Tab-separated table of C-alpha atoms and ligand atoms in Angstrom:
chain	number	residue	atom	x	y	z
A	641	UNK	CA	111.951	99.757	119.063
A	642	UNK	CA	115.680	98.215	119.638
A	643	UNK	CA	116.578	100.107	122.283
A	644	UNK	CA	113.701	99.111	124.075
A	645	UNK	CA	115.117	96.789	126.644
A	646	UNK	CA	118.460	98.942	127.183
A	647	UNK	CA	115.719	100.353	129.157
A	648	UNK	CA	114.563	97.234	131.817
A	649	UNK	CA	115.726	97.556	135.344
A	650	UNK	CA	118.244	94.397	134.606
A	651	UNK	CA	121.740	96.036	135.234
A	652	UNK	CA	123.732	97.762	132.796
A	653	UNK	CA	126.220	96.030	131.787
A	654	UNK	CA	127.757	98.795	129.407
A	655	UNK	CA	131.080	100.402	130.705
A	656	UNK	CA	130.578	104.456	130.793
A	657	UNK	CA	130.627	105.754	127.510
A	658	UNK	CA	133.640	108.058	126.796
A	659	UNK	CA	132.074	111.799	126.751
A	660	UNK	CA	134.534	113.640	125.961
A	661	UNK	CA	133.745	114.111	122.182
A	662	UNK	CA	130.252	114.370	122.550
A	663	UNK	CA	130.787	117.720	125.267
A	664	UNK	CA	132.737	119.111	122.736
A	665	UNK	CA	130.123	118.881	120.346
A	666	UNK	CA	128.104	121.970	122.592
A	667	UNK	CA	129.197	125.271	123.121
A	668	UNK	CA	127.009	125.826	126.166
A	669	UNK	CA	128.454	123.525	127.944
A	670	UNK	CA	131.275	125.302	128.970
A	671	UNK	CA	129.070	127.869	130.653
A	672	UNK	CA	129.903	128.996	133.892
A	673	UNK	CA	126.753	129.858	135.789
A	674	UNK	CA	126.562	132.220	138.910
A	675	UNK	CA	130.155	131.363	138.574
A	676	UNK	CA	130.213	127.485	138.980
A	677	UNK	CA	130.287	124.909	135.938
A	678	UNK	CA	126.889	124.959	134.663
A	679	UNK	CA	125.343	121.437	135.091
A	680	UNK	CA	122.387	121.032	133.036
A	681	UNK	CA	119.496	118.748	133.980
A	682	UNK	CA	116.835	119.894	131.642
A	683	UNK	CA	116.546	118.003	128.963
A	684	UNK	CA	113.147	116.936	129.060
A	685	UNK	CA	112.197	120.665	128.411
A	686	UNK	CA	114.583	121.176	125.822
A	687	UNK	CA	117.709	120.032	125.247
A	688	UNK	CA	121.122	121.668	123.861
A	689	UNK	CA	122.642	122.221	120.654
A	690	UNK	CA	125.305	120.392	119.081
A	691	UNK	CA	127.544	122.957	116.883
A	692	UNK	CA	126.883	121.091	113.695
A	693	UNK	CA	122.859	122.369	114.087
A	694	UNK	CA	124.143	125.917	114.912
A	695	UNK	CA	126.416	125.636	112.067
A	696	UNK	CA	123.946	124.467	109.444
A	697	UNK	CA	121.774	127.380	110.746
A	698	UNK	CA	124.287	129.891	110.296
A	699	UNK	CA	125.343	128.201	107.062
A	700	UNK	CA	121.336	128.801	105.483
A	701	UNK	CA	121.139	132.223	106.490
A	702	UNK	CA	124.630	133.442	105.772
A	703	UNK	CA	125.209	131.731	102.501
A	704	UNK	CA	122.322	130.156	100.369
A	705	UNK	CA	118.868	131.420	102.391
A	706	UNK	CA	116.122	131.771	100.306
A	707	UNK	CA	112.224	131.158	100.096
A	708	UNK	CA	111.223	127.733	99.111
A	709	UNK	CA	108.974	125.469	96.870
A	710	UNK	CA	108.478	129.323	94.422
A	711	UNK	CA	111.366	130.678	93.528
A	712	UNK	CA	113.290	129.898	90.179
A	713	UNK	CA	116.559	130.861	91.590
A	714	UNK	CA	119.844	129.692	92.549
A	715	UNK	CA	119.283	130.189	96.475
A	716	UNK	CA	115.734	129.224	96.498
A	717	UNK	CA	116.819	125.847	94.681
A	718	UNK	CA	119.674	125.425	97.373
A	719	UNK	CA	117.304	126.167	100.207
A	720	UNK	CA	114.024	124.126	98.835
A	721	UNK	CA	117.079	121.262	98.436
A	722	UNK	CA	118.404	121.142	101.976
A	723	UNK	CA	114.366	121.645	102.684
A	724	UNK	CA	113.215	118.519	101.426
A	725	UNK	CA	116.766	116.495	102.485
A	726	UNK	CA	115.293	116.844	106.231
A	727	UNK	CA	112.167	115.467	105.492
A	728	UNK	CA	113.808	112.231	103.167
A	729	UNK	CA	115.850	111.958	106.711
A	730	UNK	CA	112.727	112.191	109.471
A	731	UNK	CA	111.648	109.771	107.181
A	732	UNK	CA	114.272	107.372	107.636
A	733	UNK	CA	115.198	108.033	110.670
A	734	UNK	CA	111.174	107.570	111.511
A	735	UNK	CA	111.000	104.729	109.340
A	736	UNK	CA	108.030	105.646	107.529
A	737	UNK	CA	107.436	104.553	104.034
A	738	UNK	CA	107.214	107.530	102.246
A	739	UNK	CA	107.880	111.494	102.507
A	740	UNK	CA	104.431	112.052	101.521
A	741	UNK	CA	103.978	111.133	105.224
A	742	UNK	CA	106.089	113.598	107.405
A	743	UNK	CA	104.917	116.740	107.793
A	744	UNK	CA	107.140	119.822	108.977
A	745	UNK	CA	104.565	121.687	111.970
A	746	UNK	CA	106.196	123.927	114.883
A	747	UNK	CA	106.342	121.252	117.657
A	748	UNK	CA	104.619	118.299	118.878
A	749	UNK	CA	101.752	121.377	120.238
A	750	UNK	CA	101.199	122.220	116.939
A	751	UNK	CA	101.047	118.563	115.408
A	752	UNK	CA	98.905	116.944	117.913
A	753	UNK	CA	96.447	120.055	117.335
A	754	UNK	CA	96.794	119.437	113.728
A	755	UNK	CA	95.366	115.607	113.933
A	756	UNK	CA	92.865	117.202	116.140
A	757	UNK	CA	91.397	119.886	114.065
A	758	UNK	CA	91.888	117.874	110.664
A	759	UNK	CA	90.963	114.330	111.638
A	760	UNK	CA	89.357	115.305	114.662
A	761	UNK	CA	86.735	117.958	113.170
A	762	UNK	CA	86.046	115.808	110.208
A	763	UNK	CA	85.565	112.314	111.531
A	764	UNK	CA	84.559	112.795	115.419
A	765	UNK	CA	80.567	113.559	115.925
A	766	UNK	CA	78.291	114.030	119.401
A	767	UNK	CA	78.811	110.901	121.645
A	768	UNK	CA	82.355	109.526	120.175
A	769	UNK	CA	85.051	109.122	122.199
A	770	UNK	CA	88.929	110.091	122.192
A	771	UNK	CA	90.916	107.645	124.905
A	772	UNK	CA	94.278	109.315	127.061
A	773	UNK	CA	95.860	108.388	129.217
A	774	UNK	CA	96.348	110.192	132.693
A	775	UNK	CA	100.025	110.963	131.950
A	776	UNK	CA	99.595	113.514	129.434
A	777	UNK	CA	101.346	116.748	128.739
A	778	UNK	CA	98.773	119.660	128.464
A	779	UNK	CA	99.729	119.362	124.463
A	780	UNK	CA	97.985	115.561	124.566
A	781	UNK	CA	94.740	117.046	126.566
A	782	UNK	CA	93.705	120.477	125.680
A	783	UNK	CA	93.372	119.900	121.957
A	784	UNK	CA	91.069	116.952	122.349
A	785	UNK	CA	89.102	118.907	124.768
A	786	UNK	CA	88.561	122.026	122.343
A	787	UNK	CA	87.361	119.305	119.997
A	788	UNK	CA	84.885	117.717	122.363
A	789	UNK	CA	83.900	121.387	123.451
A	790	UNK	CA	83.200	121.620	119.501
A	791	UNK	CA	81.895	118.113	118.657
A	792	UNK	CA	80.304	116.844	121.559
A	793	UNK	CA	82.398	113.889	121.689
A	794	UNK	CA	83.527	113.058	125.321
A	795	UNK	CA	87.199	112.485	126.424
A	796	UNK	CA	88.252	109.112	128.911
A	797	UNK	CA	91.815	109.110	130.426
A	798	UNK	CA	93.283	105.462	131.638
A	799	UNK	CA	94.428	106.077	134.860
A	800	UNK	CA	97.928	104.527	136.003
A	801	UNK	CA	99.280	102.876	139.269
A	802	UNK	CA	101.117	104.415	141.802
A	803	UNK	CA	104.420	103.807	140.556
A	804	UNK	CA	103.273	105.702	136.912
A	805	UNK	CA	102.479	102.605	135.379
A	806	UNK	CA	99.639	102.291	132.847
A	807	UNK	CA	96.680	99.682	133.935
A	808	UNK	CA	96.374	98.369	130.156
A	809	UNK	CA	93.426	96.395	131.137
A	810	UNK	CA	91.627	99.910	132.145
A	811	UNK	CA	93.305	101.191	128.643
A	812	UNK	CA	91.485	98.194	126.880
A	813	UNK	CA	88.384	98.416	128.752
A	814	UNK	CA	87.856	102.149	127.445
A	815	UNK	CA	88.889	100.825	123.688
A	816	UNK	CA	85.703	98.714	124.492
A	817	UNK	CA	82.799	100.976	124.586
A	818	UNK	CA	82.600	101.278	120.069
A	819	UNK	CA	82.433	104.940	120.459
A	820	UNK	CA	86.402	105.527	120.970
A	821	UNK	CA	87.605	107.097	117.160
A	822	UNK	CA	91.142	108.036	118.294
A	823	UNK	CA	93.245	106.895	120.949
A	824	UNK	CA	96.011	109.367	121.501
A	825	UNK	CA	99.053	108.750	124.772
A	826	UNK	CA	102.404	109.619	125.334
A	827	UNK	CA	105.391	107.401	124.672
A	828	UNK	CA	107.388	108.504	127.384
A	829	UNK	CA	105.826	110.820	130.569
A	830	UNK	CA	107.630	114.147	130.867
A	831	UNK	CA	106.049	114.273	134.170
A	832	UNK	CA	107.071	110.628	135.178
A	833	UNK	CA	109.426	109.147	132.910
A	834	UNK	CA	107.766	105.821	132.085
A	835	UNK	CA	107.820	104.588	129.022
A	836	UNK	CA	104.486	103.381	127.597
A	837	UNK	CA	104.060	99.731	125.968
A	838	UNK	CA	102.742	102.266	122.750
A	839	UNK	CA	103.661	98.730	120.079
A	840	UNK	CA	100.856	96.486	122.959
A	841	UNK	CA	98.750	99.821	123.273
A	842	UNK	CA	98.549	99.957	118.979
A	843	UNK	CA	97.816	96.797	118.836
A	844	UNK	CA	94.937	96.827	121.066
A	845	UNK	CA	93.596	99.843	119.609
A	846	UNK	CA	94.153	98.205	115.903
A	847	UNK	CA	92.045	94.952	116.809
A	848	UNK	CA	88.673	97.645	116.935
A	849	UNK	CA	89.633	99.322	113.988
A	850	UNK	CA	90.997	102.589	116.218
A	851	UNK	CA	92.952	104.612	115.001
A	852	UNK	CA	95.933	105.371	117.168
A	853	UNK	CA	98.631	108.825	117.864
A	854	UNK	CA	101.527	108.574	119.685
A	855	UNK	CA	102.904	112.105	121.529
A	856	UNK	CA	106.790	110.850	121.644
A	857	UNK	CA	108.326	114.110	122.203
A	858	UNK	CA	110.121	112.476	124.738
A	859	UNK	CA	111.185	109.639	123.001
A	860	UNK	CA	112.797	110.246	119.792
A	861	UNK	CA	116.027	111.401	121.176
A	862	UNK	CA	116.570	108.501	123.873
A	863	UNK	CA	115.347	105.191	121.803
A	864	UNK	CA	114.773	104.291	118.242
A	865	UNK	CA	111.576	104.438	116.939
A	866	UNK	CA	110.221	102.868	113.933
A	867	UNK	CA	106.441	103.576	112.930
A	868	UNK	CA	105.959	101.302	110.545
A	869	UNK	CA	106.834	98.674	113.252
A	870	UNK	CA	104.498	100.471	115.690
A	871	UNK	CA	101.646	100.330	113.215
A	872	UNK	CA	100.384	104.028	114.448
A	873	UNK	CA	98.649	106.194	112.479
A	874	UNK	CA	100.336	109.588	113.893
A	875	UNK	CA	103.501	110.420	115.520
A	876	UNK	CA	104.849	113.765	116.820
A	877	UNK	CA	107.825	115.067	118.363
A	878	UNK	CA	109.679	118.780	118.365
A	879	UNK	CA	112.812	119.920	116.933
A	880	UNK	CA	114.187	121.404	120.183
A	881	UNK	CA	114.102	117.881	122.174
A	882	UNK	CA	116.464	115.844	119.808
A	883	UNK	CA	119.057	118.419	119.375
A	884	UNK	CA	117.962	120.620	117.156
A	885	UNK	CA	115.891	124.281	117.123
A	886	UNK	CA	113.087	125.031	118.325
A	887	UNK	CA	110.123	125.812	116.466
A	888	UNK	CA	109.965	122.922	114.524
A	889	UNK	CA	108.474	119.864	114.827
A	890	UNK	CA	107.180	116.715	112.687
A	891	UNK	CA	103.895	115.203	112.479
A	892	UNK	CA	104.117	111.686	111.134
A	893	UNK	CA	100.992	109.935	109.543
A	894	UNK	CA	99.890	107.500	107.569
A	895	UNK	CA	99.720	108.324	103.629
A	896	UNK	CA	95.823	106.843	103.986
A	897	UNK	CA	94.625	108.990	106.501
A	898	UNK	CA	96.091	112.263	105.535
A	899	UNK	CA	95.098	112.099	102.145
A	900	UNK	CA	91.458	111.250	103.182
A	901	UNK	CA	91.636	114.528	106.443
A	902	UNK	CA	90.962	118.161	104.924
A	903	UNK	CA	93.814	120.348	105.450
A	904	UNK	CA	94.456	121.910	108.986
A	905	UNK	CA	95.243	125.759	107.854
A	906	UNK	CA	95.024	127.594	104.420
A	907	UNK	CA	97.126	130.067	102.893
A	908	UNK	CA	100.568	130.014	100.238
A	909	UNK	CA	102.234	126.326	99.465
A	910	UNK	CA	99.342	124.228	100.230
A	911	UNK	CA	97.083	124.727	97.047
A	912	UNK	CA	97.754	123.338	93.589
A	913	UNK	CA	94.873	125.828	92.037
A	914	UNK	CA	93.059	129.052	93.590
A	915	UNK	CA	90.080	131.010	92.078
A	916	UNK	CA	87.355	133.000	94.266
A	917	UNK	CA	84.781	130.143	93.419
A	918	UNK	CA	86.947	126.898	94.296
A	919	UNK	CA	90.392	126.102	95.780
A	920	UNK	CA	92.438	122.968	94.664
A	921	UNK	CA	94.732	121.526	97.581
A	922	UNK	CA	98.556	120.599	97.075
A	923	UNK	CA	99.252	116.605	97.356
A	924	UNK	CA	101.147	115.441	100.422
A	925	UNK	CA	102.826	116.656	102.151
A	926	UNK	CA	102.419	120.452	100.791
A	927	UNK	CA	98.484	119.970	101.532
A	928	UNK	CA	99.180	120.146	105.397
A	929	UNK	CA	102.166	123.022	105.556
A	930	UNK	CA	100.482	126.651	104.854
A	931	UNK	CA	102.629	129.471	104.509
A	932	UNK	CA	106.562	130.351	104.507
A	933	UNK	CA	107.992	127.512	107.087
A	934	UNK	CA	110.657	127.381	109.621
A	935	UNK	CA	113.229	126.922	107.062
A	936	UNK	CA	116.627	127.152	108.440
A	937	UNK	CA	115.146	125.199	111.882
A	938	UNK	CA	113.768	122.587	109.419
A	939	UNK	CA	117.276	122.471	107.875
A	940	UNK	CA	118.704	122.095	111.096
A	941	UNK	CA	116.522	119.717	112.305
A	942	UNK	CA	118.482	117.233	109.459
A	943	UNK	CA	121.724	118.424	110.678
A	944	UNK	CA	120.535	117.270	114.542
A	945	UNK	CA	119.330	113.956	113.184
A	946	UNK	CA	122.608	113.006	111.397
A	947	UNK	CA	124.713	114.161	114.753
A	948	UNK	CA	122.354	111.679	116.628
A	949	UNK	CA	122.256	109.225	114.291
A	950	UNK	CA	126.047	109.068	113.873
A	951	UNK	CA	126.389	108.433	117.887
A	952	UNK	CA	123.491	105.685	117.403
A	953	UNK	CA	120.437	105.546	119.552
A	954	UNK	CA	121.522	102.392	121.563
A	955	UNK	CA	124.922	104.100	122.705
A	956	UNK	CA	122.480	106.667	123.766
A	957	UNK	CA	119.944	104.850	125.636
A	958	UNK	CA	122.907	102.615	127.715
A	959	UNK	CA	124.598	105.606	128.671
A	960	UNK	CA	121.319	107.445	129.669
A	961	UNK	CA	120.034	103.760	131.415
A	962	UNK	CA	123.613	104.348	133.445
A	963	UNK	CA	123.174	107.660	134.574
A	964	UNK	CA	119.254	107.018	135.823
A	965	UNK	CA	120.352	103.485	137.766
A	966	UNK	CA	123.450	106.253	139.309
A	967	UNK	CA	121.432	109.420	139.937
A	968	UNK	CA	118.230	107.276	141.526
A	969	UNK	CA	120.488	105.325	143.936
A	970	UNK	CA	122.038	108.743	145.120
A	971	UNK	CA	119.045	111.184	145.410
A	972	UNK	CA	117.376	108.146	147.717
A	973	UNK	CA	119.760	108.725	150.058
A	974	UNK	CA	118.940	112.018	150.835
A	975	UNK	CA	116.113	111.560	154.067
A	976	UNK	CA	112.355	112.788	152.681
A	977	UNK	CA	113.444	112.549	148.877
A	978	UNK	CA	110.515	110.942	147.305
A	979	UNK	CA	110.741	109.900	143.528
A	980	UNK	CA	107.433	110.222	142.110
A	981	UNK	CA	107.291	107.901	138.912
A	982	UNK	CA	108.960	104.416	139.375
A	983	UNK	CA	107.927	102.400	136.718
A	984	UNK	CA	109.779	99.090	134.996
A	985	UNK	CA	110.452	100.592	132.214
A	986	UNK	CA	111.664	104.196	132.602
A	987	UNK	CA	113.553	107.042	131.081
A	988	UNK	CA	116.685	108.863	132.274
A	989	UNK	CA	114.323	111.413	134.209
A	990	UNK	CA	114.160	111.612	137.789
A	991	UNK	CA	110.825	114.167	139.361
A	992	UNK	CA	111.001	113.903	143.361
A	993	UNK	CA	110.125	116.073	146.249
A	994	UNK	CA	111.635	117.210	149.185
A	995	UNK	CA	109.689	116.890	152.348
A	996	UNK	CA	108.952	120.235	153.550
A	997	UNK	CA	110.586	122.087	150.491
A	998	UNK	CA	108.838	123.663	147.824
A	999	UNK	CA	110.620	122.177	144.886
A	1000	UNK	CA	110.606	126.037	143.565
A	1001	UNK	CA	112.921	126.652	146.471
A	1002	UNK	CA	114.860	123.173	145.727
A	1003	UNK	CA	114.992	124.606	141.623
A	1004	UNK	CA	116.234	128.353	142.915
A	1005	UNK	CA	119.354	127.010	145.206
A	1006	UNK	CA	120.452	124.384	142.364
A	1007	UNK	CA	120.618	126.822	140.508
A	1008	UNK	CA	122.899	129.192	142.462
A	1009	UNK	CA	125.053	125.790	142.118
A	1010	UNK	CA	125.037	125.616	138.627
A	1011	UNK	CA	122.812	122.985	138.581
A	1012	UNK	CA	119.389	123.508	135.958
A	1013	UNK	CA	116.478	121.605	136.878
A	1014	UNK	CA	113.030	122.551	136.461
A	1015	UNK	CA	110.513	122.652	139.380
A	1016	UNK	CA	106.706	123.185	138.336
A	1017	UNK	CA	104.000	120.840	137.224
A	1018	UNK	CA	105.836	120.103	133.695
A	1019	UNK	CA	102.334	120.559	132.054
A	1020	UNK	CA	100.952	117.465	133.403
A	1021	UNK	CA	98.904	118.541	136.291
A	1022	UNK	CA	96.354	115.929	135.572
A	1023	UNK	CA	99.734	114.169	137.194
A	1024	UNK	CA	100.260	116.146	139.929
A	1025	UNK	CA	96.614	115.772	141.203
A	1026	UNK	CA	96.966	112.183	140.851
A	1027	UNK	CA	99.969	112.251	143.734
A	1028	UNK	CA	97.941	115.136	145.225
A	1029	UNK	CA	101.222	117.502	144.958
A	1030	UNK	CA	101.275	120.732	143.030
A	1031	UNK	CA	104.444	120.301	141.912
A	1032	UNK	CA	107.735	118.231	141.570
A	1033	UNK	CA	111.477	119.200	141.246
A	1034	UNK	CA	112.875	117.483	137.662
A	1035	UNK	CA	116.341	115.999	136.566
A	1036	UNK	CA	115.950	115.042	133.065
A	1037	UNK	CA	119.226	113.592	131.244
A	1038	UNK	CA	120.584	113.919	127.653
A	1039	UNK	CA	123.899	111.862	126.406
A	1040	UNK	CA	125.626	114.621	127.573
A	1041	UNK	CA	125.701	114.124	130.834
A	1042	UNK	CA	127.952	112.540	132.739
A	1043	UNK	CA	128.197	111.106	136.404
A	1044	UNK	CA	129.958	113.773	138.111
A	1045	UNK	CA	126.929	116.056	136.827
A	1046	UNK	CA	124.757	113.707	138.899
A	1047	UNK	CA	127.355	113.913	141.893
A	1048	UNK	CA	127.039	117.609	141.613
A	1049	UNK	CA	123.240	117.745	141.718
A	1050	UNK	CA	123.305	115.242	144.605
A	1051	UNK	CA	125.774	117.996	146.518
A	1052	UNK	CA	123.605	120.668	145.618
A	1053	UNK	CA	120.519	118.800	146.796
A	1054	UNK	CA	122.225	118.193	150.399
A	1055	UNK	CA	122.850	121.804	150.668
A	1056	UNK	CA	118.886	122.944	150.279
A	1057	UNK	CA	118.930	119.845	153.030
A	1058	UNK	CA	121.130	122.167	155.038
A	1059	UNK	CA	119.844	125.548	154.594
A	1060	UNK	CA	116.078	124.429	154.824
A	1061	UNK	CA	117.318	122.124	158.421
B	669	7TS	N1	104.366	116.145	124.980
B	669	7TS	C1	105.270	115.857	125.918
B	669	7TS	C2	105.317	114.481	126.501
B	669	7TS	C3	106.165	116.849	126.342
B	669	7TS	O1	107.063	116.551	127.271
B	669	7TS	C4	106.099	118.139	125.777
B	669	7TS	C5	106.974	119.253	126.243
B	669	7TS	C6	105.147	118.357	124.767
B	669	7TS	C7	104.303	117.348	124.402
B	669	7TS	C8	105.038	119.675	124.065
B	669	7TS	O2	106.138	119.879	123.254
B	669	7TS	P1	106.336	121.277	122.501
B	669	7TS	O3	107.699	121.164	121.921
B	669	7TS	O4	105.276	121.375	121.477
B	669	7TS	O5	106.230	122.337	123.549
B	669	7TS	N2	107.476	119.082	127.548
B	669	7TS	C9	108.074	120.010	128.297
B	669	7TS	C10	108.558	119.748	129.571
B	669	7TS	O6	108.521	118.671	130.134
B	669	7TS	N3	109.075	120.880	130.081
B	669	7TS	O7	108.957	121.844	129.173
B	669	7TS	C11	108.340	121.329	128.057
């Protein structure tokens, strides 16, 4: 958690990190869209690619592609190789302690659903609890309902003040009840941009024996994490959010538990031994990845992780704490611009509405500007009830960006100002 505090409201005192190198890095970038410069300002959906990740995609397919884990030959050797490389590097770059312990799903969806069906169906029973928190993403709510639907079990969400701020005490006093056997939140709000105290919210969870899952598809690509220092049982992010493909993802999770939880879905690669009468499951991490994987997205998943890593997470998160401090000061400017998530600790996203402007409208006429934001609920509208709006307009940022990107959405922003005066 280093990069934590690059995150605090105290000034940056970093000078503006030279970006010229790391545009190169994307082809996109040089779009031009409805003939301007595109300016792209969602990240938090999904973010770009650098040309190393298209490369090593390209690379797999057009010159050593195979099936892996089976085959006896060359190109299945070469592919189960670069395979397993990713995983020894979400590992590292994850901190866990072994490999045993990352497992390759198709996006934080798919990972969170995994702990559900796996843990959840085997350990949760009629009257237990699963703790939220009200700043979900659909992905951190609708899986724990389906298992409550199935179980019985009931599900509590902490609320959070009105500046998107979690009320721990309300967090703790839901750990309290000795029914709770998961409690599962979001590192960083894709709705909001605040950045949960997840090592303070583990702990608590820890001292009643709970076992805890952290959503941080928002987080990986903006500060360093380190599980083993968070103490969490599960961690799960996507591919396409930290610069690499989509369609991939990771669930992290501790050797314990995920030797202990029966696998989440059968089929080829996940059994050591089949006959009609009895089935033998594959040790970790085979046991929890059925079937033919993403394998060139898993591949370039590694080749996204060493780009990042290379720039270092820190650089990232000062340069990203610059542009948030820049773009808030300027969109408050604009009259009847409110920014709806203000907590201490944020992350370079900034969701605000327009008084009197659908922020569909606001998302259409950036865009005839070049400018890419996204305008909807985000998949939190447990959020968006909470404001009582049905929906927010969205800058996210990515290291990418740069200041004159935030002048131009700031431009753009007083033109929808215009047109809707
Ligand atoms: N959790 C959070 C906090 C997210 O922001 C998202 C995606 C997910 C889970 C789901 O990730 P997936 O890769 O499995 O789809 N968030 C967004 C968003 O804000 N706009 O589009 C997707």
């Amino acid at each position: 958690m280093s990069a934590l505090p690059a995150f605090t409201n105290a000034p940056a005192e970093n000078t503006e990190l030279d970006l010229t190198g790391i545009r190169a890095d994307f082809p996109i970038l040089r779009q031009r869209i409805h003939g301007k410069p595109l300016v792209y300002l969602d990240n938090a959906a999904s973010v770009q690619k650098p040309k190393v990740v298209i490369d090593a995609i390209s690379e797999c397919y057009s010159s050593y592609y195979a099936n892996i884990h089976r085959g006896v030959h060359l190109l299945s050797e070469r592919s189960t190789m670069a395979y397993e490389r990713t995983r020894e590097k979400v590992r590292a770059f994850l901190n866990a302690a072994s490999i045993q312990e990352i497992i390759f799903t198709r996006g934080t969806t798919e990972s969170i659903n995994l702990v559900a069906s796996s843990f959840g169906g085997s350990t949760v029973k009629a009257g237990d609890e699963i703790v939220i928190t009200g700043m979900e993403h659909h992905s951190n709510i609708v899986p724990w309902q389906l298992l409550c639907e199935r179980t019985g079990a009931v599900l509590k969400a902490a609320p959070f003040t009105d500046a998107g701020e979690l009320i721990l005490e309300e967090y703790e006093r839901l750990l309290n009840s000795g029914r709770v056997k998961l409690a599962a939140f979001v590192h960083i709000s894709n709705a909001l941009g605040t950045i949960n105290p997840v090592k303070t919210m583990v702990d608590l969870a820890r001292a009643r024996s709970i076992p805890t899952l952290i959503d941080g598809a928002q987080s990986v690509a903006h500060l360093t994490v380190d599980v083993r220092d968070l103490d969490c049982d599960f961690y799960a992010f996507s591919g396409h959010k930290i610069y690499g493909p989509s369609g991939v993802g990771v669930l992290y999770g501790k050797q314990s538990l995920l030797e202990a939880m029966p696998p989440y879905q059968g089929g080829g690669d996940m059994i050591s031994l089949v006959t009609f009468e009895k089935t033998e499951y594959a040790d970790l991490p085979n046991k929890f990845e059925a079937g033919t994987p993403n394998i060139a997205g898993v591949i370039g998943l590694g080749a996204a992780l060493d780009w990042l890593s290379a720039l270092g997470l820190d650089t990232v998160a000062a340069h990203e704490r610059l542009l948030l401090d820049y773009a808030t000061a300027q969109l408050l400017e604009i009259p009847g611009l409110s920014i709806m998530g203000t907590a201490q600790q944020k992350a370079a996203l900034v969701a605000f509405t327009l008084q009197g402007i659908h922020p569909h409208d606001i998302g259409t006429i950036l865009d005839r500007e070049g400018v890419a934001i996204r305008a909807g609920h985000h998949c939190a509208q447990p959020v968006m009830q909470r404001y009582g709006v049905p929906a927010t307009a969205r800058a996210s940022f990515a290291v990418y960006n740069t200041r004159d990107e935030v002048d131009a959405l700031v431009k753009a922003l007083w033109k929808v100002k215009e047109l809707f005066a």
